[in-house]
CSV table of C-alpha atoms in Angstrom, one decimal:
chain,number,residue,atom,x,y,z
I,1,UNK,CA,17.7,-19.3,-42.7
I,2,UNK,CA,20.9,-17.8,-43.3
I,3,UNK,CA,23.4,-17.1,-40.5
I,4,UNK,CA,22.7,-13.5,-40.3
I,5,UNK,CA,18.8,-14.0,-40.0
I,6,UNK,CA,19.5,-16.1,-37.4
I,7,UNK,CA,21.5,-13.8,-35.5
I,8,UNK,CA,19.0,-10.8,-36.4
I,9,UNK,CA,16.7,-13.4,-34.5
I,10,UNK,CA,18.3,-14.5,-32.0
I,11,UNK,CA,19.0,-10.6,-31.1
I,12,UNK,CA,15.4,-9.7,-31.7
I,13,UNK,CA,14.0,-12.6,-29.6
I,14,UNK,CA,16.6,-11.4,-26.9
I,15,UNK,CA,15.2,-8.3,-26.5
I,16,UNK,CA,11.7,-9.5,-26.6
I,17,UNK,CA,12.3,-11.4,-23.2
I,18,UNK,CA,14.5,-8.6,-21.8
I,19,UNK,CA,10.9,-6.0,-22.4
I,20,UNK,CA,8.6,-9.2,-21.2
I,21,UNK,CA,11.0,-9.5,-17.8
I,22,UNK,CA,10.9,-5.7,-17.4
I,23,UNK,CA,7.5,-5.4,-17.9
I,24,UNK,CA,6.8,-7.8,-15.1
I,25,UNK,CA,9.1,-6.1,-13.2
I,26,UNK,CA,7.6,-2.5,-13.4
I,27,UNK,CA,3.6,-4.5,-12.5
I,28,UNK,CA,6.0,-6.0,-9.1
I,29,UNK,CA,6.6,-2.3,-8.5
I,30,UNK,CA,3.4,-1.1,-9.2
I,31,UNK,CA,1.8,-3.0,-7.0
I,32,UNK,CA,4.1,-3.0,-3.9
I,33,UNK,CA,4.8,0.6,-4.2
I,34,UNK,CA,1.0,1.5,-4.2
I,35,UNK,CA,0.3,-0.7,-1.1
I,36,UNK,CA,3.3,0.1,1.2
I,37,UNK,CA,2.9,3.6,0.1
I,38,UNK,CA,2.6,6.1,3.5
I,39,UNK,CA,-0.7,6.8,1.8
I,40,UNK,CA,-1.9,3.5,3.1
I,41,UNK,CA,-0.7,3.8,6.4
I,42,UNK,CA,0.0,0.1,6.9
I,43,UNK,CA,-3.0,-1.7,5.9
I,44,UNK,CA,-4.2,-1.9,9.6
I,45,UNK,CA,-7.4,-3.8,10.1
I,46,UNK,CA,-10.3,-1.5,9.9
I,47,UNK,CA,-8.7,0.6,8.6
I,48,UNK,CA,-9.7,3.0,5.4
I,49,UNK,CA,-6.6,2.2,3.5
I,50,UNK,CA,-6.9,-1.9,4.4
I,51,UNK,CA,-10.6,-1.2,2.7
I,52,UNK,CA,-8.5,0.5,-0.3
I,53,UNK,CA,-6.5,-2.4,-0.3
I,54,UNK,CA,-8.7,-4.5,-0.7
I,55,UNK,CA,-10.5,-2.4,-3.5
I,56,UNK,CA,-7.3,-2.6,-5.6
I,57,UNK,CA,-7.2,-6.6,-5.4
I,58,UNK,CA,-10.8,-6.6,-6.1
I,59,UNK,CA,-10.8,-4.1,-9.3
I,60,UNK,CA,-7.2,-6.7,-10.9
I,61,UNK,CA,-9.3,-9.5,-10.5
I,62,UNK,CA,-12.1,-7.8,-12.6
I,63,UNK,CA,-10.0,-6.4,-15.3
I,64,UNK,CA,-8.6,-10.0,-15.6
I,65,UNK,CA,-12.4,-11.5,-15.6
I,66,UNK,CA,-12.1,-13.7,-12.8
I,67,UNK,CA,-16.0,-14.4,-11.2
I,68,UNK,CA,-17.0,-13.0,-8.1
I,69,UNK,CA,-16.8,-15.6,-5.6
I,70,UNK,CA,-17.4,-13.5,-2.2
I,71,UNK,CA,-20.6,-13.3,-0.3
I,72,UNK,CA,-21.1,-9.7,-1.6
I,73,UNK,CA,-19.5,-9.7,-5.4
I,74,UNK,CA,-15.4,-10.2,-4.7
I,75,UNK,CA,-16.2,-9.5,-1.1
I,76,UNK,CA,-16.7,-11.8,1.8
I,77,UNK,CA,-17.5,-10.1,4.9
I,78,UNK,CA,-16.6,-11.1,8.8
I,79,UNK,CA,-15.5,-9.3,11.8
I,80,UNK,CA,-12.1,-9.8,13.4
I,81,UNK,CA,-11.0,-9.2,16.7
I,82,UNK,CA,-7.4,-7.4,17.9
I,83,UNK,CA,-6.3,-9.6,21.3
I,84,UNK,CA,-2.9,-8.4,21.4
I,85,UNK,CA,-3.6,-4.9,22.9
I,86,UNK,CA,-6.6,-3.1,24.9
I,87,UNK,CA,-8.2,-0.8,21.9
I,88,UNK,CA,-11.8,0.9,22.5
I,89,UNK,CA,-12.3,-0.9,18.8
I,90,UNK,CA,-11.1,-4.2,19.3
I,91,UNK,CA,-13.9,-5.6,16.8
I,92,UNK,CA,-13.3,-4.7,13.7
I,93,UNK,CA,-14.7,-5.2,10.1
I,94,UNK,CA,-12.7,-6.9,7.4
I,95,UNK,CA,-13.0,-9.2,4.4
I,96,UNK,CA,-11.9,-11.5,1.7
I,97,UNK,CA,-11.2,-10.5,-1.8
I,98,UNK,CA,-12.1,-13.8,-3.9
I,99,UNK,CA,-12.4,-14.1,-7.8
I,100,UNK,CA,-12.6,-17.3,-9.3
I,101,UNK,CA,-11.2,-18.8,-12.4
I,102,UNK,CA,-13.5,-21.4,-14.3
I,103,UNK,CA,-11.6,-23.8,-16.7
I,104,UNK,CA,-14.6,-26.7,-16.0
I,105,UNK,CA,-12.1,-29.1,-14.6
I,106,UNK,CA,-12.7,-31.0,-11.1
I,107,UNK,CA,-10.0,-29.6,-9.2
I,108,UNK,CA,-9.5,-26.2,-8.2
I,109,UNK,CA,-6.1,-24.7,-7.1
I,110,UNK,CA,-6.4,-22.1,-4.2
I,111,UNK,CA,-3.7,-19.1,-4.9
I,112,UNK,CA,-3.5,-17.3,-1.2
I,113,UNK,CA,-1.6,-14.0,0.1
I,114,UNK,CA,-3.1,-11.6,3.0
I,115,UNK,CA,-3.3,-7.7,1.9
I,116,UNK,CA,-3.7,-6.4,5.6
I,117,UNK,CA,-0.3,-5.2,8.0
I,118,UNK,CA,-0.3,-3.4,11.1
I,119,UNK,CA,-1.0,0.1,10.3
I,120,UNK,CA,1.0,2.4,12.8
I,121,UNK,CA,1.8,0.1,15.5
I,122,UNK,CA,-1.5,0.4,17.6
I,123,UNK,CA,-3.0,-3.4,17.0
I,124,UNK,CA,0.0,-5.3,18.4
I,125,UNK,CA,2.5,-7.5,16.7
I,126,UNK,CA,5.3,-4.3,16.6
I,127,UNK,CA,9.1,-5.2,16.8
I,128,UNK,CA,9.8,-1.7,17.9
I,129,UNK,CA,9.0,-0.5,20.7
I,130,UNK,CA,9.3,3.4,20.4
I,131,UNK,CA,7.6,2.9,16.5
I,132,UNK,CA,3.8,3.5,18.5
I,133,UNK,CA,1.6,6.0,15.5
I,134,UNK,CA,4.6,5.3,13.6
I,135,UNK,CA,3.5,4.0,9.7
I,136,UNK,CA,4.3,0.5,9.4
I,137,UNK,CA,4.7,-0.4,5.5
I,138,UNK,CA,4.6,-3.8,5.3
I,139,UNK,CA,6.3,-3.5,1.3
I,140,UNK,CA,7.6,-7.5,2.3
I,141,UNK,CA,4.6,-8.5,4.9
I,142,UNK,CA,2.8,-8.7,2.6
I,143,UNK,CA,2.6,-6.5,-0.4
I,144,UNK,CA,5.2,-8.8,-1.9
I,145,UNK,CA,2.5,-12.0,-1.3
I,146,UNK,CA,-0.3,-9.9,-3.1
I,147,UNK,CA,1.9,-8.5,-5.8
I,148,UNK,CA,2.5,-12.6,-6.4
I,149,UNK,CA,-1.4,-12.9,-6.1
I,150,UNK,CA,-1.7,-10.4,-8.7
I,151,UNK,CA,0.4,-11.6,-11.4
I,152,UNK,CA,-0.4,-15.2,-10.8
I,153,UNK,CA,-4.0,-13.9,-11.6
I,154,UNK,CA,-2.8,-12.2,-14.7
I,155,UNK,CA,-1.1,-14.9,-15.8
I,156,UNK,CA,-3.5,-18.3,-15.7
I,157,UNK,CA,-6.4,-15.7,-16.6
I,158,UNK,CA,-4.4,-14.1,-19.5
I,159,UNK,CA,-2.6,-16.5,-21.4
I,160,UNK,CA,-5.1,-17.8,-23.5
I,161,UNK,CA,-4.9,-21.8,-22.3
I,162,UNK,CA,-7.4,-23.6,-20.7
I,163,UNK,CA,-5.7,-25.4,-17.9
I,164,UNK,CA,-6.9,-28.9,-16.7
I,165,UNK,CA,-7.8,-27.0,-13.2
I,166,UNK,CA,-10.1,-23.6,-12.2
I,167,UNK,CA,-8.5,-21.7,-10.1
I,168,UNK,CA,-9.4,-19.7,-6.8
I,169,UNK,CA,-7.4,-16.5,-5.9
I,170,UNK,CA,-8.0,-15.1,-2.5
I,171,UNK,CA,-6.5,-12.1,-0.9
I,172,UNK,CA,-7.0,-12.7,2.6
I,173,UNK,CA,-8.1,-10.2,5.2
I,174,UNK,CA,-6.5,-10.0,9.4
I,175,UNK,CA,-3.9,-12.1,8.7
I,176,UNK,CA,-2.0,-9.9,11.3
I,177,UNK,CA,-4.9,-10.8,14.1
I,178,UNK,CA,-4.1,-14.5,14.0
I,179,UNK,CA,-5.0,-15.9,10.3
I,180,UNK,CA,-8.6,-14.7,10.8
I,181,UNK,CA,-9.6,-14.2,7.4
I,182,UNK,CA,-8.1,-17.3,5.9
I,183,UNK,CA,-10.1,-19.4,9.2
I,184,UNK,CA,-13.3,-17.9,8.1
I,185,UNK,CA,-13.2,-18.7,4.6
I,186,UNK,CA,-12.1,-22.6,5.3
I,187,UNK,CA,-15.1,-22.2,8.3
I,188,UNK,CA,-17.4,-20.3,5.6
I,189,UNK,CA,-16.2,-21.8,2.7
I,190,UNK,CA,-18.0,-20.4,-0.7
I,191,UNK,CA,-16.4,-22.8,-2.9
I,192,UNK,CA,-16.1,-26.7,-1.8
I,193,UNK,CA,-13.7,-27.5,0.2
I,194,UNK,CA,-13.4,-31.2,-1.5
I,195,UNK,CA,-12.8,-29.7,-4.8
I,196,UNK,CA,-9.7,-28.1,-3.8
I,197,UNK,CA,-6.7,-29.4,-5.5
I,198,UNK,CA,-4.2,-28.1,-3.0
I,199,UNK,CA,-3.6,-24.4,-1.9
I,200,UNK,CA,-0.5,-22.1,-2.6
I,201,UNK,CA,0.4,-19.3,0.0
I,202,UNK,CA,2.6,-16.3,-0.8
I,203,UNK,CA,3.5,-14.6,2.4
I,204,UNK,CA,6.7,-12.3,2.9
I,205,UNK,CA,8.5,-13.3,-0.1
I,206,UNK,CA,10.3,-10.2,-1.3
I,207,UNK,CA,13.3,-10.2,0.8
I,208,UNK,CA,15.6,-13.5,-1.4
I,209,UNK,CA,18.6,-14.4,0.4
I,210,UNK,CA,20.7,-16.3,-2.2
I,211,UNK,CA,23.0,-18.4,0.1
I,212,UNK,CA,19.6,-20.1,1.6
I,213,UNK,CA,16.8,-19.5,-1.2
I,214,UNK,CA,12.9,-19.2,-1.0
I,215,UNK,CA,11.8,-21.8,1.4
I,216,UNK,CA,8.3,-24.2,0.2
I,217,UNK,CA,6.7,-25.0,3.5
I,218,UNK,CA,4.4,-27.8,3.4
I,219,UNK,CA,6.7,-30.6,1.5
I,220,UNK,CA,5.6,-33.1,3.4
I,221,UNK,CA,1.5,-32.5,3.2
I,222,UNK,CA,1.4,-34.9,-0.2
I,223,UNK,CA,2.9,-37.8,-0.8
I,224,UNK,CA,2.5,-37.0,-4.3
I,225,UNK,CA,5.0,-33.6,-3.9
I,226,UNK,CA,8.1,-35.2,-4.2
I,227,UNK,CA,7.6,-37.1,-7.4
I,228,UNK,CA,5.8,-33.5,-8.9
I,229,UNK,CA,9.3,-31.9,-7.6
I,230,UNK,CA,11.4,-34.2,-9.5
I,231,UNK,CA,9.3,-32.6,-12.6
I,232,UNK,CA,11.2,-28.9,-11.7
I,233,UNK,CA,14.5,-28.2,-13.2
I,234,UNK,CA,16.2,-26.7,-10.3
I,235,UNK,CA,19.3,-25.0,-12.9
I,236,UNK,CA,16.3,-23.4,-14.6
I,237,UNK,CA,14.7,-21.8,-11.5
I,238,UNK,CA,15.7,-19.8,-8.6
I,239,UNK,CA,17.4,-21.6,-5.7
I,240,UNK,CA,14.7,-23.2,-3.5
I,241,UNK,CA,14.4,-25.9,-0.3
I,242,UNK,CA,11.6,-27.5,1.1
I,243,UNK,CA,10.3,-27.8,4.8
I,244,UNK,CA,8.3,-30.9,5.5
I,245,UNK,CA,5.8,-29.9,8.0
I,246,UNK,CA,2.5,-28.2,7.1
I,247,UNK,CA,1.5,-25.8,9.8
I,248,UNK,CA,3.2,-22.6,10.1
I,249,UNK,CA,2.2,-19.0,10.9
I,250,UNK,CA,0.4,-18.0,7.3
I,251,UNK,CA,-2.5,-18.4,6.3
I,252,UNK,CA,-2.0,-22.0,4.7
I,253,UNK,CA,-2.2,-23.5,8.1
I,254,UNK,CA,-6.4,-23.0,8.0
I,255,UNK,CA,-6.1,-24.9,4.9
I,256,UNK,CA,-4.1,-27.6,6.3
I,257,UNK,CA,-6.8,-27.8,9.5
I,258,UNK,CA,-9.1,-28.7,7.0
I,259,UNK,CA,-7.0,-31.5,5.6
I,260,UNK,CA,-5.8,-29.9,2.7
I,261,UNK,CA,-2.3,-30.1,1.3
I,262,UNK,CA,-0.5,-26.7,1.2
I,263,UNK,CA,3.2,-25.2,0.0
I,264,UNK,CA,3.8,-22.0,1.6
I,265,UNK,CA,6.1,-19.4,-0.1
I,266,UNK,CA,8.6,-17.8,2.5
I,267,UNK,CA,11.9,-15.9,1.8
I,268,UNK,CA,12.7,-16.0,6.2
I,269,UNK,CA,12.7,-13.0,8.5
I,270,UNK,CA,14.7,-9.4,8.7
I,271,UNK,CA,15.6,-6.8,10.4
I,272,UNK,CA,12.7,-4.7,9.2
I,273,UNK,CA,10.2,-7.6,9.9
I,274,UNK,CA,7.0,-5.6,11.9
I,275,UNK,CA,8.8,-2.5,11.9
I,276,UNK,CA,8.7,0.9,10.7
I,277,UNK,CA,11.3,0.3,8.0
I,278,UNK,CA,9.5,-3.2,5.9
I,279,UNK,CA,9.9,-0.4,2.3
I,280,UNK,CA,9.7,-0.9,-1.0
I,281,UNK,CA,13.1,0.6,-1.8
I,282,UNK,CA,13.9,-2.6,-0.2
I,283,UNK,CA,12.3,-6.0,-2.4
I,284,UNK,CA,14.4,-7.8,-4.7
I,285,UNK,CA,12.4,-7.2,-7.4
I,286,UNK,CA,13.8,-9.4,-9.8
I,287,UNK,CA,13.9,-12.6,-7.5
I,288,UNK,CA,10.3,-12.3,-6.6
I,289,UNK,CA,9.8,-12.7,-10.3
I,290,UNK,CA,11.7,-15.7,-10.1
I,291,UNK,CA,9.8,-16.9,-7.0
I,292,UNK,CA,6.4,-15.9,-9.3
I,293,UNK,CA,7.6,-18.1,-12.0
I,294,UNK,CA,8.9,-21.3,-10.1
I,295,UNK,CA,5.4,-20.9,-9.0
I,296,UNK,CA,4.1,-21.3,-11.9
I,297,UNK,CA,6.0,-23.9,-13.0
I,298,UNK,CA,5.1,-26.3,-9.8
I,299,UNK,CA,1.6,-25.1,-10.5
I,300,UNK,CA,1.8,-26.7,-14.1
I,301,UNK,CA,3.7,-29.4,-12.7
I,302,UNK,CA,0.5,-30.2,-10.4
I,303,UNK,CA,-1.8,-30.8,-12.9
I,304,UNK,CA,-0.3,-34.4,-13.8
I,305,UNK,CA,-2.0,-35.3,-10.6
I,306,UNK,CA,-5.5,-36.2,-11.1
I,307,UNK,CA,-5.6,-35.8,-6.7
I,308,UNK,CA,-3.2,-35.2,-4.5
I,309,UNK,CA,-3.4,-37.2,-1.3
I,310,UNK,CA,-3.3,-35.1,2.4
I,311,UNK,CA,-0.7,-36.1,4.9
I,312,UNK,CA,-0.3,-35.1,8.4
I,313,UNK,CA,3.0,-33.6,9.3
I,314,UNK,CA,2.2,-33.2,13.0
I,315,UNK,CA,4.6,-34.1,15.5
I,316,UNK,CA,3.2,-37.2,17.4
I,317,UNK,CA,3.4,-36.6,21.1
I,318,UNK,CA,5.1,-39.3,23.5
């Protein structure tokens, strides 16, 4: 190849990445834009527009071909309950969206984000106090997560390999009411639970902060996680640290209940966190691409691991 073919090619294969990355972009924006929309009105539980939501994870994981893996197609069904505040409809009806992706290996990674916020203030959980009837977006809690869920989906489903695991994505339902979607499917399980090779969370993960980076919850839930981090080429990723301890207040904690091991995807808390002004306008768009893919890549890094052993992370009392 002469020197100017290879510069014509180099060039070409530029811009090729440059239209891939800007693709992915515009899906990030599609999806976040259409779910924190005021047309949505916050995703609250019970809600018409937290059933829409819902719809839209449900219809991706179709076009993509995942199976049906609800109780109902996509759908699994269960009742959730608000605590926080006295409403006249404190029981309310919600579900999971669940599609499944069958490569006929033995393990099964579970891909996790919840879909529902709390609508205009009137379930609990507000930071503002004068923001009552007022539409609370939720573009980084958790459109962000689900617009993850999404392209995860797209990817492993589209990409024309047959990884050495199936995987299981779920869009989880009532987050907001105390991780009540994610504790009926672990409870109500409708794939086995001892098939599950560990289980990735996406939750709030649009707001990067480059001095700290995207915190991985749930380090310390394997023993096997340190030597599959040492496979990840930190100068080839976006910046990153661990936390050791598995619980925390996602919807990976019912996993870890269930002795599971978990890494939970977390870019830390705002201003705008449970309040009227959680916006689009407002993701890094182009980090939580770079989240997506260092997903991706511990995901791939995973499957050198025929298991992956559970730890306990729990503080021992005195």
């Amino acid at each position: 190849m002469s020197s100017i073919n290879k510069i014509l090619f180099t060039l070409s294969f530029s811009l090729l990445c440059l239209s891939v990355s800007a693709q992915e972009v515009a899906q990030l924006k599609k999806h976040i834009y259409y779910l924190a929309s005021d047309k949505m009105k916050g995703r609250g539980t019970g809600s018409k527009q937290a059933d829409k939501a819902s719809k839209y994870v449900a219809k991706s994981f179709k076009k993509f071909g995942l199976e049906p893996r609800g109780t109902n197609g996509y759908y699994q069904d269960f009742k959730a309950k608000v605590r926080r505040v006295v409403v006249p409809d404190s029981i309310r009806d919600s579900r999971n969206v669940i599609g499944f992706l069958d490569n006929g290996a033995k393990k099964t990674v579970v891909v996790g984000a919840h879909y529902d916020h709390i609508g205009e203030g009137k379930q609990g959980s507000s930071k503002d106090s004068t923001s009552y009837g007022v539409i609370h977006n939720g573009a980084d809690d958790n459109a962000s997560g689900i617009a993850g869920l999404i392209e995860l989906a797209r990817y492993f489903s589209q990409n024309e390999e047959k990884e050495p695991v199936n995987f299981l994505f779920i869009a989880f339902g009532a987050e907001e009411l105390g991780l009540v979607g994610s504790r009926y499917f672990v409870n109500h399980p409708t794939f086995p639970l001892k098939d599950v090779h560990f289980m990735l969370n996406m939750d709030m993960i649009g707001r990067f902060n480059p001095d700290r980076g995207v915190a991985i919850i749930g380090y310390g839930s394997s023993p096997q996680f340190e030597t599959l981090f040492r496979g990840i080429d930190k100068d080839k990723e976006i910046k990153f640290y661990t936390g050791y301890e598995g619980r925390g207040g996602s919807d990976q904690t019912s996993f870890y209940d269930k002795q599971i091991p978990v890494m939970f995807f977390h870019t830390g808390g705002h201003p705008d966190y449970h309040r009227p002004t959680d916006d689009p306008d407002k993701i890094d768009y182009e980090s939580l691409k770079g989240i997506i893919q260092l997903e991706r890549d511990i995901i791939i890094q995973s499957f050198r691991f025929g298991h992956l052993d559970f730890r306990n992370t729990d503080k021992k009392k005195d």
